[in-house]
Each structure stands twice: as structure tokens, then as C-alpha cells.
Amino acid sequence: MAVTIATWNINSVRLREPIVLDLLRDEAPDILCLQETKSPVDKIPVEGFAEAGYPYMVARGQKGYNGVAILSRLPIEDAGQRDFCAKGDARHVAARLADGTVIHNFYVPAGGDEPDRERNEKFGHKLDFLTEMRDWFHGGKPERAIMVGDLNIAPREDDVWDHKKLLKVVSHTPIEVEQLAQVQDSGAWVDITRADIPEGKLYSWWSYRARDWDAADKGRRLDHIWATPDLASGAGGSRILRACRGWEKPSDHAPVLASFDL
DNA sequence: ATGGTAGGTCTCCTA
């Protein structure tokens, strides 16, 4: 069965319910993973999503910050969450499909402005979060698993608009790239987007602060879809929907999609 | 070198 999965940092699910519904109508993914919902779970506008054909949801939330949700038109069950760094943040949740496939939805800390954990505790938090991800996946090699989300790291030179200019900018520093590689190795994860689209610049995020994000095109690929090797062999159809960044009242992130043969 | 915009919440924090 072909299953299409989308991931999108939505930057407030309540404010952006209309464009979530537009995406569901236009692209009809089977599963949509959202990050930065910025809403308690009981205030997510589930009625609209159910009417659009997505009656299933697994989510974690808190007031004002963070928050992750998995919307589905296929039955899913709650597969729990991990409280990374024991801060009580809603940054991870997992769902299980009927065939046993597990989908992890992550919102990795952005890490603040200064790439120095001695001077910026948010950067330390980000590095600690990545270390805990690495150790967690290493503990039990995942199988039939997909992991998506806003990982807040653009690993490759062609994942950013200017590699040299961004070497000291949080999201593309060598230590972050190295730690993300360790997370990927620990679960034998395949970067599905780059397996499908190996060449060329690829971005999923453009800052709100740019005067003309489209013309300047100073983007970064912060949003990822990974899968274990058993599922990667049947994956394809990767896309990043740049046009959504230009929609009315947009998120600063664009949706990333991939299809799997499950 | 700097400041630029956006969202949630309640005065400034986070991205």
C-alpha cells in the first residue's frame, strides 16, 4: 500500500487551520506531521481536520510553545513520547500504523543565536537533545520506522543558501552537523529527501525577516524525512512545497513530502 | 555590524 507522509512546521496550528486544510485538500497526504503547534492538545481544531477526512490524531502540546501532532486518514494508535532532556517539552510523539510501522515526529530545539554552549544554554540544550536522540535510537535499532520533523539543522552544503556564510550560524555549524550525523548513524536512518533528490540546492525554511524571501532565496533545509533501510527501499516521490511559503499568512517552513510502500 | 518579522501571552519569550 502506498502511503504518503508530509511534515510541516506550522507555527501555530490554531492560527493556520485554514492553510492546513488547504494542504490536506490539495495534496491529500495520508499522514501529516505538524510541529510548533503552540497549543494544548484539547485546543487543536480537530473538528475541521476530521471533516476534511482526517479523523485520527496523536498529539502532545503545551501552552504557547512547541507542540507536535500527527494527523491521519488511516487508523493510527498512540505510540508514546519521550521527554528529551526531562524538561517537560512537547517535542516528540510517535504513532503506529495498523501494519506496525512507527512514525516519529520531532521538533528539535532551535538552539538560540550563539553557537557556544558555555555562553548560550539553548545551544547546549540542542546538543544534549541530539545526544539523547542518538543514544535512544542506538539502544534498539529501529525497524519499519519513519522519522520526520523540524530537526533545525541543515546538514549539507547544498542545504543552505551559502555554506561558508553559515558555518558559524546555528543550524549549520560543524558540531551540529556532526551530531545529526551521529543520530542518523545510530538508527541507520536513510535521508529519504536526499536519496530521492541527491543534487542541487534544497530548502524548507525561509526567515520571516527577509524583505523578499522568494527573491532573496536565503533558505535552509531544516525539515527532514528519514526512514529505516527496510522502508527506504520502497520510498520515493519526495517533494518540498515551496509555494506554501508564499500562501496567505504563511508558516516560515514549507511542507516536505515522501511516499512509502508499506 | 546590525536588524529585520511573526506568534503566544500578558510583558517579553521564542523562533
Short mmCIF file of C-alpha atoms (C1' of nucleotides) in Angstrom, two decimals:
data_model
loop_
_atom_site.label_atom_id
_atom_site.label_comp_id
_atom_site.label_asym_id
_atom_site.label_seq_id
_atom_site.Cartn_x
_atom_site.Cartn_y
_atom_site.Cartn_z
CA MET A 1 0.00 0.00 0.00
CA ALA A 2 1.35 3.43 -0.95
CA VAL A 3 1.34 5.81 1.99
CA THR A 4 2.23 9.48 1.57
CA ILE A 5 3.62 11.33 4.56
CA ALA A 6 4.02 15.09 4.93
CA THR A 7 5.82 17.07 7.62
CA TRP A 8 5.29 20.78 8.25
CA ASN A 9 6.36 23.18 10.96
CA ILE A 10 3.11 25.13 11.13
CA ASN A 11 3.99 27.83 13.70
CA SER A 12 0.59 27.81 15.46
CA VAL A 13 -1.94 25.23 14.35
CA ARG A 14 -4.86 27.37 15.51
CA LEU A 15 -3.85 30.44 13.55
CA ARG A 16 -3.10 28.34 10.48
CA GLU A 17 -6.01 25.91 10.43
CA PRO A 18 -7.11 27.37 7.04
CA ILE A 19 -3.82 26.61 5.28
CA VAL A 20 -3.54 23.18 6.90
CA LEU A 21 -6.94 22.42 5.36
CA ASP A 22 -5.72 23.81 2.02
CA LEU A 23 -2.73 21.46 2.10
CA LEU A 24 -4.89 18.46 3.02
CA ARG A 25 -7.27 19.29 0.16
CA ASP A 26 -4.55 19.98 -2.44
CA GLU A 27 -2.09 17.19 -1.64
CA ALA A 28 -4.19 14.68 0.30
CA PRO A 29 -1.27 13.08 2.15
CA ASP A 30 -2.29 10.03 4.19
CA ILE A 31 -0.46 11.42 7.21
CA LEU A 32 0.52 14.97 8.14
CA CYS A 33 3.02 15.57 10.93
CA LEU A 34 2.97 19.08 12.40
CA GLN A 35 5.47 20.86 14.64
CA GLU A 36 5.24 24.08 16.63
CA THR A 37 1.51 23.67 17.06
CA LYS A 38 1.81 26.06 20.03
CA SER A 39 -1.41 24.72 21.50
CA PRO A 40 -2.66 22.47 24.25
CA VAL A 41 -3.94 19.26 22.63
CA ASP A 42 -7.55 19.95 23.61
CA LYS A 43 -7.50 23.27 21.74
CA ILE A 44 -6.29 21.87 18.41
CA PRO A 45 -9.12 22.39 15.86
CA VAL A 46 -9.69 18.67 15.26
CA GLU A 47 -13.28 19.06 14.01
CA GLY A 48 -12.14 20.77 10.82
CA PHE A 49 -9.46 18.17 10.21
CA ALA A 50 -11.93 15.32 10.76
CA GLU A 51 -14.38 16.89 8.30
CA ALA A 52 -11.53 17.10 5.79
CA GLY A 53 -11.09 13.32 6.07
CA TYR A 54 -8.50 13.14 8.86
CA PRO A 55 -10.34 11.74 11.88
CA TYR A 56 -7.25 10.33 13.63
CA MET A 57 -4.77 12.39 15.64
CA VAL A 58 -1.93 11.66 18.05
CA ALA A 59 -0.53 14.81 19.66
CA ARG A 60 1.37 16.36 22.54
CA GLY A 61 1.07 20.01 23.41
CA GLN A 62 1.71 22.77 25.88
CA LYS A 63 0.61 26.37 26.21
CA GLY A 64 2.40 28.79 23.92
CA TYR A 65 5.48 26.80 22.91
CA ASN A 66 6.49 23.70 20.98
CA GLY A 67 3.85 21.03 20.34
CA VAL A 68 3.72 18.13 17.86
CA ALA A 69 0.75 16.43 16.19
CA ILE A 70 0.20 13.58 13.73
CA LEU A 71 -2.99 13.82 11.67
CA SER A 72 -4.05 10.76 9.69
CA ARG A 73 -6.79 9.48 7.44
CA LEU A 74 -5.57 5.94 8.22
CA PRO A 75 -6.13 4.50 11.69
CA ILE A 76 -3.16 5.20 14.00
CA GLU A 77 -2.54 4.43 17.62
CA ASP A 78 -0.59 6.45 20.13
CA ALA A 79 2.94 5.03 20.43
CA GLY A 80 4.00 7.39 23.22
CA GLN A 81 6.57 10.11 23.54
CA ARG A 82 9.95 10.68 25.09
CA ASP A 83 10.63 13.65 27.33
CA PHE A 84 14.03 14.59 25.89
CA CYS A 85 16.25 16.44 28.38
CA ALA A 86 13.49 15.95 31.01
CA LYS A 87 12.13 19.46 30.53
CA GLY A 88 8.50 18.52 30.01
CA ASP A 89 8.58 19.98 26.48
CA ALA A 90 6.20 18.62 23.83
CA ARG A 91 8.86 17.95 21.19
CA HIS A 92 8.29 14.29 20.30
CA VAL A 93 5.38 11.97 19.71
CA ALA A 94 5.06 8.65 17.91
CA ALA A 95 2.19 6.88 16.16
CA ARG A 96 1.79 3.30 14.97
CA LEU A 97 0.02 2.25 11.78
CA ALA A 98 -2.01 -0.96 11.56
CA ASP A 99 0.90 -2.76 9.84
CA GLY A 100 3.21 -1.93 12.74
CA THR A 101 5.12 0.92 11.09
CA VAL A 102 6.06 3.55 13.66
CA ILE A 103 6.23 7.24 12.77
CA HIS A 104 8.28 9.55 14.98
CA ASN A 105 7.52 13.26 14.83
CA PHE A 106 10.26 15.55 16.22
CA TYR A 107 10.70 19.22 16.96
CA VAL A 108 14.38 19.65 17.82
CA PRO A 109 15.28 22.81 19.80
CA ALA A 110 16.30 25.71 17.57
CA GLY A 111 19.31 26.47 19.76
CA GLY A 112 19.31 30.26 20.06
CA ASP A 113 21.72 32.62 18.30
CA GLU A 114 25.17 31.94 19.77
CA PRO A 115 26.75 28.58 18.80
CA ASP A 116 28.56 28.22 22.14
CA ARG A 117 27.12 26.11 24.93
CA GLU A 118 29.15 27.97 27.59
CA ARG A 119 27.51 31.26 26.68
CA ASN A 120 24.14 30.08 25.38
CA GLU A 121 22.26 27.40 27.28
CA LYS A 122 19.79 26.97 24.42
CA PHE A 123 22.61 25.73 22.22
CA GLY A 124 23.63 23.32 24.97
CA HIS A 125 20.05 22.09 25.16
CA LYS A 126 20.03 21.45 21.41
CA LEU A 127 23.29 19.46 21.56
CA ASP A 128 22.07 17.48 24.59
CA PHE A 129 18.79 16.73 22.81
CA LEU A 130 20.72 15.36 19.81
CA THR A 131 22.94 13.25 22.06
CA GLU A 132 19.87 11.77 23.73
CA MET A 133 18.30 11.04 20.32
CA ARG A 134 21.48 9.25 19.28
CA ASP A 135 21.65 7.12 22.42
CA TRP A 136 17.94 6.33 22.32
CA PHE A 137 17.99 5.04 18.73
CA HIS A 138 21.25 3.20 19.38
CA GLY A 139 19.63 1.32 22.27
CA GLY A 140 17.23 -0.55 19.99
CA LYS A 141 17.94 -0.44 16.26
CA PRO A 142 14.61 0.66 14.82
CA GLU A 143 12.92 -1.34 12.06
CA ARG A 144 9.96 -0.37 9.89
CA ALA A 145 10.23 3.14 11.23
CA ILE A 146 9.91 6.62 9.76
CA MET A 147 11.15 9.72 11.48
CA VAL A 148 10.19 13.21 10.40
CA GLY A 149 10.21 16.72 11.71
CA ASP A 150 11.83 20.08 12.13
CA LEU A 151 15.34 18.98 13.12
CA ASN A 152 16.56 22.60 12.97
CA ILE A 153 19.78 21.52 11.23
CA ALA A 154 20.67 21.86 7.55
CA PRO A 155 23.38 19.20 7.18
CA ARG A 156 24.70 19.55 3.63
CA GLU A 157 26.43 22.40 1.83
CA ASP A 158 23.59 22.44 -0.68
CA ASP A 159 21.02 22.52 2.14
CA VAL A 160 21.81 26.20 2.75
CA TRP A 161 21.98 29.28 0.55
CA ASP A 162 25.64 29.94 1.42
CA HIS A 163 27.68 27.25 3.16
CA LYS A 164 30.63 29.47 4.10
CA LYS A 165 28.48 32.30 5.41
CA LEU A 166 26.53 29.91 7.62
CA LEU A 167 29.38 27.93 9.19
CA LYS A 168 29.01 29.93 12.42
CA VAL A 169 25.25 30.29 12.22
CA VAL A 170 23.21 27.98 14.46
CA SER A 171 21.60 25.27 12.26
CA HIS A 172 24.67 24.72 10.05
CA THR A 173 27.69 24.68 12.43
CA PRO A 174 30.07 21.71 12.13
CA ILE A 175 29.25 20.41 15.64
CA GLU A 176 25.52 20.33 14.89
CA VAL A 177 26.07 18.66 11.53
CA GLU A 178 28.34 16.07 13.18
CA GLN A 179 25.84 15.35 15.95
CA LEU A 180 22.99 15.00 13.47
CA ALA A 181 25.13 12.52 11.50
CA GLN A 182 25.57 10.52 14.72
CA VAL A 183 21.80 10.46 15.25
CA GLN A 184 21.35 9.26 11.68
CA ASP A 185 24.04 6.56 12.02
CA SER A 186 22.70 5.31 15.36
CA GLY A 187 19.38 4.30 13.78
CA ALA A 188 20.82 3.51 10.32
CA TRP A 189 18.37 6.17 9.09
CA VAL A 190 18.22 6.99 5.40
CA ASP A 191 17.64 10.64 4.46
CA ILE A 192 14.75 9.99 2.08
CA THR A 193 14.59 13.51 0.66
CA ARG A 194 18.23 13.44 -0.36
CA ALA A 195 18.10 9.82 -1.51
CA ASP A 196 15.37 10.97 -3.92
CA ILE A 197 16.83 14.39 -4.80
CA PRO A 198 20.60 13.97 -4.46
CA GLU A 199 21.66 17.04 -6.42
CA GLY A 200 21.12 20.75 -6.08
CA LYS A 201 20.05 23.35 -3.55
CA LEU A 202 17.07 22.30 -1.44
CA TYR A 203 15.41 24.42 1.25
CA SER A 204 12.36 24.02 3.50
CA TRP A 205 12.61 27.24 5.54
CA TRP A 206 12.96 30.93 4.74
CA SER A 207 13.12 33.52 7.53
CA TYR A 208 10.21 35.87 8.13
CA ARG A 209 12.77 38.63 8.48
CA ALA A 210 13.85 38.71 4.84
CA ARG A 211 12.31 41.55 2.90
CA ASP A 212 11.52 39.35 -0.07
CA TRP A 213 12.07 35.72 0.90
CA ASP A 214 11.37 34.43 -2.62
CA ALA A 215 13.73 36.74 -4.48
CA ALA A 216 16.48 36.63 -1.82
CA ASP A 217 16.05 32.85 -1.51
CA LYS A 218 18.21 32.62 1.60
CA GLY A 219 16.78 29.27 2.60
CA ARG A 220 17.82 26.27 4.66
CA ARG A 221 16.66 22.61 4.65
CA LEU A 222 15.69 22.21 8.31
CA ASP A 223 12.79 19.76 7.85
CA HIS A 224 13.51 16.12 7.18
CA ILE A 225 12.02 12.74 6.39
CA TRP A 226 14.13 9.73 7.36
CA ALA A 227 13.35 6.02 7.27
CA THR A 228 14.97 2.74 8.26
CA PRO A 229 16.59 0.80 5.36
CA ASP A 230 13.75 -1.75 5.15
CA LEU A 231 11.32 1.09 4.31
CA ALA A 232 13.77 3.30 2.41
CA SER A 233 13.96 0.82 -0.46
CA GLY A 234 10.26 1.39 -1.15
CA ALA A 235 10.30 5.18 -0.73
CA GLY A 236 10.01 7.83 -3.41
CA GLY A 237 8.18 10.87 -4.66
CA SER A 238 9.96 13.34 -2.40
CA ARG A 239 8.94 16.98 -2.72
CA ILE A 240 9.24 20.26 -0.84
CA LEU A 241 6.23 22.50 -1.45
CA ARG A 242 7.94 25.87 -1.76
CA ALA A 243 4.74 27.51 -2.96
CA CYS A 244 3.18 27.12 0.52
CA ARG A 245 5.73 29.62 1.86
CA GLY A 246 4.01 32.21 -0.33
CA TRP A 247 0.46 31.46 0.84
CA GLU A 248 -1.67 33.91 2.82
CA LYS A 249 -0.43 34.15 6.44
CA PRO A 250 2.27 31.53 5.81
CA SER A 251 4.40 29.47 8.12
CA ASP A 252 8.11 30.20 7.65
CA HIS A 253 8.51 26.49 6.79
CA ALA A 254 7.31 24.62 3.69
CA PRO A 255 5.85 21.09 3.83
CA VAL A 256 8.14 18.16 2.95
CA LEU A 257 6.54 15.03 1.44
CA ALA A 258 7.53 11.46 0.63
CA SER A 259 5.72 8.23 -0.27
CA PHE A 260 6.33 4.75 1.11
CA ASP A 261 5.30 1.28 0.02
CA LEU A 262 4.07 -0.20 3.31
"C1'" DA B 1 27.88 45.04 12.07
"C1'" DT B 2 23.12 45.24 12.54
"C1'" DG B 3 18.26 44.47 12.45
"C1'" DG B 4 14.84 42.69 10.21
"C1'" DT B 5 9.17 39.63 11.19
"C1'" DA B 6 5.98 36.52 13.43
"C1'" DG B 7 3.16 34.08 17.29
"C1'" DG B 8 1.65 33.48 22.03
"C1'" DT B 9 0.85 35.55 26.02
"C1'" DC B 10 0.44 39.21 29.42
"C1'" DT B 11 5.24 41.76 29.20
"C1'" DC B 12 8.73 39.57 26.98
"C1'" DC B 13 9.94 34.97 25.41
"C1'" DT B 14 10.97 32.09 21.42
"C1'" DA B 15 11.94 31.33 16.69
#
